[in-house]
Amino acid sequence: MTADEFVRQLGEEHQALLRRLEPAATLRPEVSGDLTVVNLLKVALKNEIEATEIAARWLVTTDDVDVKMAFARQAGDEAKHYRMIRDRLRALGAPAAAYANPLGKGYGPLFHYLDSLKTTVERVAAGQFTREAIAVVKNRQFIEFCERAGDRETAALYRDVIEPDERYHHQLGRELLLRLATSADAQAAARQAARRTLELADELQRAALTTAGIHHAPGC
Ligand SMILES: [Fe+2]
Ligand SMILES: [Fe+2]
């Protein structure tokens, strides 16, 4: 199929899967224990560092200028999100230890998987097109969570800055996929990488739910 058909099909498959994560389905307040804006922002902080570093690693290993600059833009945005979230944690009165070393326990499984991808078409399919589509859904849930918790400022930060950026990262991934997913092989590799990313996101969500009762940590 053409790249156009492929990207449309992949996008539709994603939407069908991501609907399972939609706010209405998962945001009925199962909020228990210490599920707070602060604790969710701590999860977000680590995600932003990992997203920054993956994009930065990928930007130096391609000669394709459009790809390089798309990853550069993403790395800059994720670093900006990191700083805004850390400042928000400070403003919320979280102790410095809460955000001193988000990578203290090492990188997560999604980071390791993305880091293992070798071709640009897989990277764009997994790290931008798919991961950022997941982020948009999760951030919408998080905004709703913040509003329920009465934290309008964090909700506004996500609604006005972070969520539009993540949506743009997904758009960058779409544009690059349209250019790169032109052969059957490239499409198969892209589909496989996208699938694994969705699986990992699903597994991580399940694990977070089991260990910490977290349903809707924000994504990047
Ligand atoms: Fe981000
Ligand atoms: Fe992003």
mmCIF file of C-alpha atoms and ligand atoms in Angstrom:
data_model
loop_
_atom_site.group_PDB
_atom_site.id
_atom_site.type_symbol
_atom_site.label_atom_id
_atom_site.label_comp_id
_atom_site.label_asym_id
_atom_site.label_seq_id
_atom_site.Cartn_x
_atom_site.Cartn_y
_atom_site.Cartn_z
ATOM 1 C CA MET A 1 0.000 0.000 0.000
ATOM 2 C CA THR A 2 1.064 3.621 -0.340
ATOM 3 C CA ALA A 3 2.632 5.469 2.584
ATOM 4 C CA ASP A 4 -0.540 7.526 2.742
ATOM 5 C CA GLU A 5 -2.750 4.459 3.125
ATOM 6 C CA PHE A 6 -0.342 2.908 5.600
ATOM 7 C CA VAL A 7 -0.200 5.946 7.889
ATOM 8 C CA ARG A 8 -3.981 6.340 7.797
ATOM 9 C CA GLN A 9 -4.458 2.671 8.664
ATOM 10 C CA LEU A 10 -1.905 2.743 11.474
ATOM 11 C CA GLY A 11 -3.499 5.883 12.888
ATOM 12 C CA GLU A 12 -6.951 4.272 12.842
ATOM 13 C CA GLU A 13 -5.641 1.148 14.589
ATOM 14 C CA HIS A 14 -4.075 3.339 17.258
ATOM 15 C CA GLN A 15 -7.261 5.258 17.834
ATOM 16 C CA ALA A 16 -9.211 2.036 18.296
ATOM 17 C CA LEU A 17 -6.696 0.777 20.877
ATOM 18 C CA LEU A 18 -6.307 4.111 22.611
ATOM 19 C CA ARG A 19 -10.038 4.412 23.065
ATOM 20 C CA ARG A 20 -9.555 1.867 25.849
ATOM 21 C CA LEU A 21 -7.560 4.516 27.647
ATOM 22 C CA GLU A 22 -10.088 7.277 27.053
ATOM 23 C CA PRO A 23 -10.999 9.369 30.088
ATOM 24 C CA ALA A 24 -14.600 8.233 30.257
ATOM 25 C CA ALA A 25 -13.560 4.598 30.466
ATOM 26 C CA THR A 26 -10.767 4.856 33.016
ATOM 27 C CA LEU A 27 -11.165 8.046 34.944
ATOM 28 C CA ARG A 28 -14.023 7.037 37.207
ATOM 29 C CA PRO A 29 -12.428 8.028 40.445
ATOM 30 C CA GLU A 30 -10.565 4.935 41.497
ATOM 31 C CA VAL A 31 -8.306 7.523 43.059
ATOM 32 C CA SER A 32 -7.123 5.978 46.270
ATOM 33 C CA GLY A 33 -4.221 6.148 48.699
ATOM 34 C CA ASP A 34 -1.732 8.825 47.879
ATOM 35 C CA LEU A 35 -2.650 9.297 44.253
ATOM 36 C CA THR A 36 -2.013 13.011 44.075
ATOM 37 C CA VAL A 37 -1.058 15.588 41.475
ATOM 38 C CA VAL A 38 2.407 15.714 43.059
ATOM 39 C CA ASN A 39 2.964 11.959 42.773
ATOM 40 C CA LEU A 40 1.747 11.901 39.193
ATOM 41 C CA LEU A 41 4.008 14.835 38.305
ATOM 42 C CA LYS A 42 6.956 12.874 39.680
ATOM 43 C CA VAL A 43 6.157 10.085 37.195
ATOM 44 C CA ALA A 44 5.855 12.745 34.474
ATOM 45 C CA LEU A 45 9.280 14.157 35.322
ATOM 46 C CA LYS A 46 10.995 10.863 34.661
ATOM 47 C CA ASN A 47 9.040 10.384 31.420
ATOM 48 C CA GLU A 48 10.160 13.803 30.191
ATOM 49 C CA ILE A 49 13.842 13.065 30.837
ATOM 50 C CA GLU A 50 13.590 9.752 29.025
ATOM 51 C CA ALA A 51 11.778 11.342 26.073
ATOM 52 C CA THR A 52 14.402 14.110 25.925
ATOM 53 C CA GLU A 53 17.280 11.679 25.920
ATOM 54 C CA ILE A 54 15.825 9.300 23.335
ATOM 55 C CA ALA A 55 15.188 12.155 20.908
ATOM 56 C CA ALA A 56 18.701 13.521 21.560
ATOM 57 C CA ARG A 57 20.331 10.124 20.959
ATOM 58 C CA TRP A 58 18.433 9.737 17.710
ATOM 59 C CA LEU A 59 19.166 13.222 16.427
ATOM 60 C CA VAL A 60 22.911 12.583 16.346
ATOM 61 C CA THR A 61 22.656 9.253 14.524
ATOM 62 C CA THR A 62 20.901 10.412 11.370
ATOM 63 C CA ASP A 63 22.156 12.485 8.437
ATOM 64 C CA ASP A 64 18.631 13.244 7.260
ATOM 65 C CA VAL A 65 18.193 16.909 8.126
ATOM 66 C CA ASP A 66 14.388 16.797 8.447
ATOM 67 C CA VAL A 67 14.616 13.844 10.822
ATOM 68 C CA LYS A 68 17.473 15.413 12.757
ATOM 69 C CA MET A 69 15.581 18.647 13.289
ATOM 70 C CA ALA A 70 12.341 16.876 14.194
ATOM 71 C CA PHE A 71 14.159 15.035 16.978
ATOM 72 C CA ALA A 72 15.958 18.234 17.986
ATOM 73 C CA ARG A 73 12.649 20.046 18.288
ATOM 74 C CA GLN A 74 11.212 17.202 20.319
ATOM 75 C CA ALA A 75 14.246 17.019 22.632
ATOM 76 C CA GLY A 76 13.976 20.761 23.300
ATOM 77 C CA ASP A 77 10.243 20.555 24.022
ATOM 78 C CA GLU A 78 10.603 17.579 26.381
ATOM 79 C CA ALA A 79 13.404 19.384 28.240
ATOM 80 C CA LYS A 80 11.126 22.411 28.525
ATOM 81 C CA HIS A 81 8.360 20.188 29.926
ATOM 82 C CA TYR A 82 10.819 18.760 32.439
ATOM 83 C CA ARG A 83 11.663 22.223 33.728
ATOM 84 C CA MET A 84 8.028 23.369 33.866
ATOM 85 C CA ILE A 85 6.977 20.251 35.754
ATOM 86 C CA ARG A 86 9.864 20.572 38.202
ATOM 87 C CA ASP A 87 8.924 24.232 38.805
ATOM 88 C CA ARG A 88 5.326 23.191 39.331
ATOM 89 C CA LEU A 89 6.395 20.565 41.869
ATOM 90 C CA ARG A 90 8.318 23.274 43.717
ATOM 91 C CA ALA A 91 5.325 25.601 43.656
ATOM 92 C CA LEU A 92 3.137 22.815 45.029
ATOM 93 C CA GLY A 93 5.546 22.529 47.955
ATOM 94 C CA ALA A 94 6.962 19.105 47.102
ATOM 95 C CA PRO A 95 10.204 18.522 48.993
ATOM 96 C CA ALA A 96 13.326 18.854 46.819
ATOM 97 C CA ALA A 97 14.078 15.185 47.357
ATOM 98 C CA ALA A 98 10.876 14.397 45.438
ATOM 99 C CA TYR A 99 12.399 15.591 42.177
ATOM 100 C CA ALA A 100 16.143 15.523 42.904
ATOM 101 C CA ASN A 101 16.973 12.423 40.900
ATOM 102 C CA PRO A 102 14.126 11.058 38.758
ATOM 103 C CA LEU A 103 16.498 8.551 37.141
ATOM 104 C CA GLY A 104 17.657 7.219 40.497
ATOM 105 C CA LYS A 105 16.104 3.830 39.809
ATOM 106 C CA GLY A 106 17.384 3.735 36.240
ATOM 107 C CA TYR A 107 15.644 3.989 32.894
ATOM 108 C CA GLY A 108 12.355 2.238 32.259
ATOM 109 C CA PRO A 109 11.490 -0.590 29.830
ATOM 110 C CA LEU A 110 10.027 1.745 27.194
ATOM 111 C CA PHE A 111 13.260 3.738 27.129
ATOM 112 C CA HIS A 112 15.307 0.574 26.667
ATOM 113 C CA TYR A 113 13.039 -0.647 23.903
ATOM 114 C CA LEU A 114 13.124 2.662 22.010
ATOM 115 C CA ASP A 115 16.886 2.842 22.471
ATOM 116 C CA SER A 116 17.216 -0.558 20.790
ATOM 117 C CA LEU A 117 15.551 0.608 17.551
ATOM 118 C CA LYS A 118 18.033 1.044 14.732
ATOM 119 C CA THR A 119 16.169 2.389 11.728
ATOM 120 C CA THR A 120 14.643 5.819 11.349
ATOM 121 C CA VAL A 121 11.284 4.509 10.191
ATOM 122 C CA GLU A 122 10.966 2.392 13.369
ATOM 123 C CA ARG A 123 12.077 5.274 15.568
ATOM 124 C CA VAL A 124 9.618 7.687 14.039
ATOM 125 C CA ALA A 125 6.782 5.139 14.177
ATOM 126 C CA ALA A 126 7.461 4.197 17.819
ATOM 127 C CA GLY A 127 8.936 7.281 19.467
ATOM 128 C CA GLN A 128 6.883 9.970 17.775
ATOM 129 C CA PHE A 129 3.829 8.678 15.948
ATOM 130 C CA THR A 130 2.811 6.140 18.622
ATOM 131 C CA ARG A 131 4.289 7.318 21.898
ATOM 132 C CA GLU A 132 3.023 10.841 21.358
ATOM 133 C CA ALA A 133 -0.468 9.635 20.443
ATOM 134 C CA ILE A 134 -0.535 7.803 23.770
ATOM 135 C CA ALA A 135 0.705 10.956 25.512
ATOM 136 C CA VAL A 136 -2.137 13.021 24.120
ATOM 137 C CA VAL A 137 -4.718 10.601 25.543
ATOM 138 C CA LYS A 138 -2.971 10.301 28.903
ATOM 139 C CA ASN A 139 -2.545 14.030 29.233
ATOM 140 C CA ARG A 140 -6.218 14.600 28.606
ATOM 141 C CA GLN A 141 -6.924 12.201 31.468
ATOM 142 C CA PHE A 142 -4.416 13.952 33.669
ATOM 143 C CA ILE A 143 -5.940 17.369 32.942
ATOM 144 C CA GLU A 144 -9.306 15.998 34.022
ATOM 145 C CA PHE A 145 -7.703 14.524 37.128
ATOM 146 C CA CYS A 146 -6.110 17.881 38.033
ATOM 147 C CA GLU A 147 -9.411 19.658 37.600
ATOM 148 C CA ARG A 148 -11.181 17.192 39.866
ATOM 149 C CA ALA A 149 -8.406 17.696 42.398
ATOM 150 C CA GLY A 150 -8.947 21.479 42.172
ATOM 151 C CA ASP A 151 -5.476 22.113 40.737
ATOM 152 C CA ARG A 152 -6.286 24.525 37.944
ATOM 153 C CA GLU A 153 -2.721 25.658 37.410
ATOM 154 C CA THR A 154 -1.361 22.203 36.659
ATOM 155 C CA ALA A 155 -4.375 21.560 34.429
ATOM 156 C CA ALA A 156 -3.656 24.800 32.538
ATOM 157 C CA LEU A 157 0.041 23.927 32.163
ATOM 158 C CA TYR A 158 -0.913 20.662 30.494
ATOM 159 C CA ARG A 159 -3.784 22.051 28.472
ATOM 160 C CA ASP A 160 -2.032 25.171 27.181
ATOM 161 C CA VAL A 161 1.575 24.041 26.749
ATOM 162 C CA ILE A 162 2.410 20.388 27.201
ATOM 163 C CA GLU A 163 -0.497 18.694 25.455
ATOM 164 C CA PRO A 164 -0.234 20.884 22.303
ATOM 165 C CA ASP A 165 3.511 20.139 22.159
ATOM 166 C CA GLU A 166 2.946 16.377 22.421
ATOM 167 C CA ARG A 167 0.305 16.629 19.704
ATOM 168 C CA TYR A 168 2.863 18.397 17.527
ATOM 169 C CA HIS A 169 5.425 15.636 18.159
ATOM 170 C CA HIS A 170 2.861 13.127 16.929
ATOM 171 C CA GLN A 171 2.336 15.317 13.858
ATOM 172 C CA LEU A 172 6.098 15.394 13.190
ATOM 173 C CA GLY A 173 6.063 11.594 13.351
ATOM 174 C CA ARG A 174 3.168 11.466 10.895
ATOM 175 C CA GLU A 175 4.948 13.707 8.384
ATOM 176 C CA LEU A 176 8.162 11.682 8.555
ATOM 177 C CA LEU A 177 6.312 8.363 8.303
ATOM 178 C CA LEU A 178 4.565 9.571 5.154
ATOM 179 C CA ARG A 179 7.980 10.115 3.635
ATOM 180 C CA LEU A 180 9.696 6.980 5.010
ATOM 181 C CA ALA A 181 7.084 4.204 5.119
ATOM 182 C CA THR A 182 7.078 3.690 1.370
ATOM 183 C CA SER A 183 8.063 0.020 1.014
ATOM 184 C CA ALA A 184 6.475 -3.152 2.356
ATOM 185 C CA ASP A 185 9.564 -3.779 4.501
ATOM 186 C CA ALA A 186 9.584 -0.286 5.963
ATOM 187 C CA GLN A 187 5.872 -0.536 6.706
ATOM 188 C CA ALA A 188 6.265 -3.911 8.412
ATOM 189 C CA ALA A 189 9.103 -2.591 10.587
ATOM 190 C CA ALA A 190 7.143 0.545 11.457
ATOM 191 C CA ARG A 191 4.039 -1.461 12.352
ATOM 192 C CA GLN A 192 6.022 -3.837 14.558
ATOM 193 C CA ALA A 193 7.711 -0.959 16.414
ATOM 194 C CA ALA A 194 4.386 0.837 16.886
ATOM 195 C CA ARG A 195 2.755 -2.331 18.207
ATOM 196 C CA ARG A 196 5.500 -3.027 20.716
ATOM 197 C CA THR A 197 5.326 0.560 21.949
ATOM 198 C CA LEU A 198 1.584 0.245 22.541
ATOM 199 C CA GLU A 199 2.103 -3.083 24.313
ATOM 200 C CA LEU A 200 4.784 -1.631 26.547
ATOM 201 C CA ALA A 201 2.627 1.379 27.360
ATOM 202 C CA ASP A 202 -0.209 -0.984 28.247
ATOM 203 C CA GLU A 203 2.070 -3.168 30.397
ATOM 204 C CA LEU A 204 3.514 -0.117 32.136
ATOM 205 C CA GLN A 205 0.044 1.190 32.811
ATOM 206 C CA ARG A 206 -0.974 -2.171 34.289
ATOM 207 C CA ALA A 207 2.166 -2.297 36.431
ATOM 208 C CA ALA A 208 1.600 1.253 37.669
ATOM 209 C CA LEU A 209 -1.960 0.332 38.491
ATOM 210 C CA THR A 210 -0.936 -2.745 40.463
ATOM 211 C CA THR A 211 1.946 -1.218 42.372
ATOM 212 C CA ALA A 212 0.806 2.356 42.909
ATOM 213 C CA GLY A 213 -2.851 2.567 41.896
ATOM 214 C CA ILE A 214 -1.839 4.954 39.120
ATOM 215 C CA HIS A 215 -4.308 5.066 36.231
ATOM 216 C CA HIS A 216 -3.440 8.178 34.386
ATOM 217 C CA ALA A 217 0.119 9.352 34.791
ATOM 218 C CA PRO A 218 0.830 11.972 32.170
ATOM 219 C CA GLY A 219 2.889 11.017 29.121
ATOM 220 C CA CYS A 220 5.254 12.768 26.769
HETATM 221 FE FE FE B 1 6.838 16.007 27.012
HETATM 222 FE FE FE B 2 6.555 14.600 23.365
#
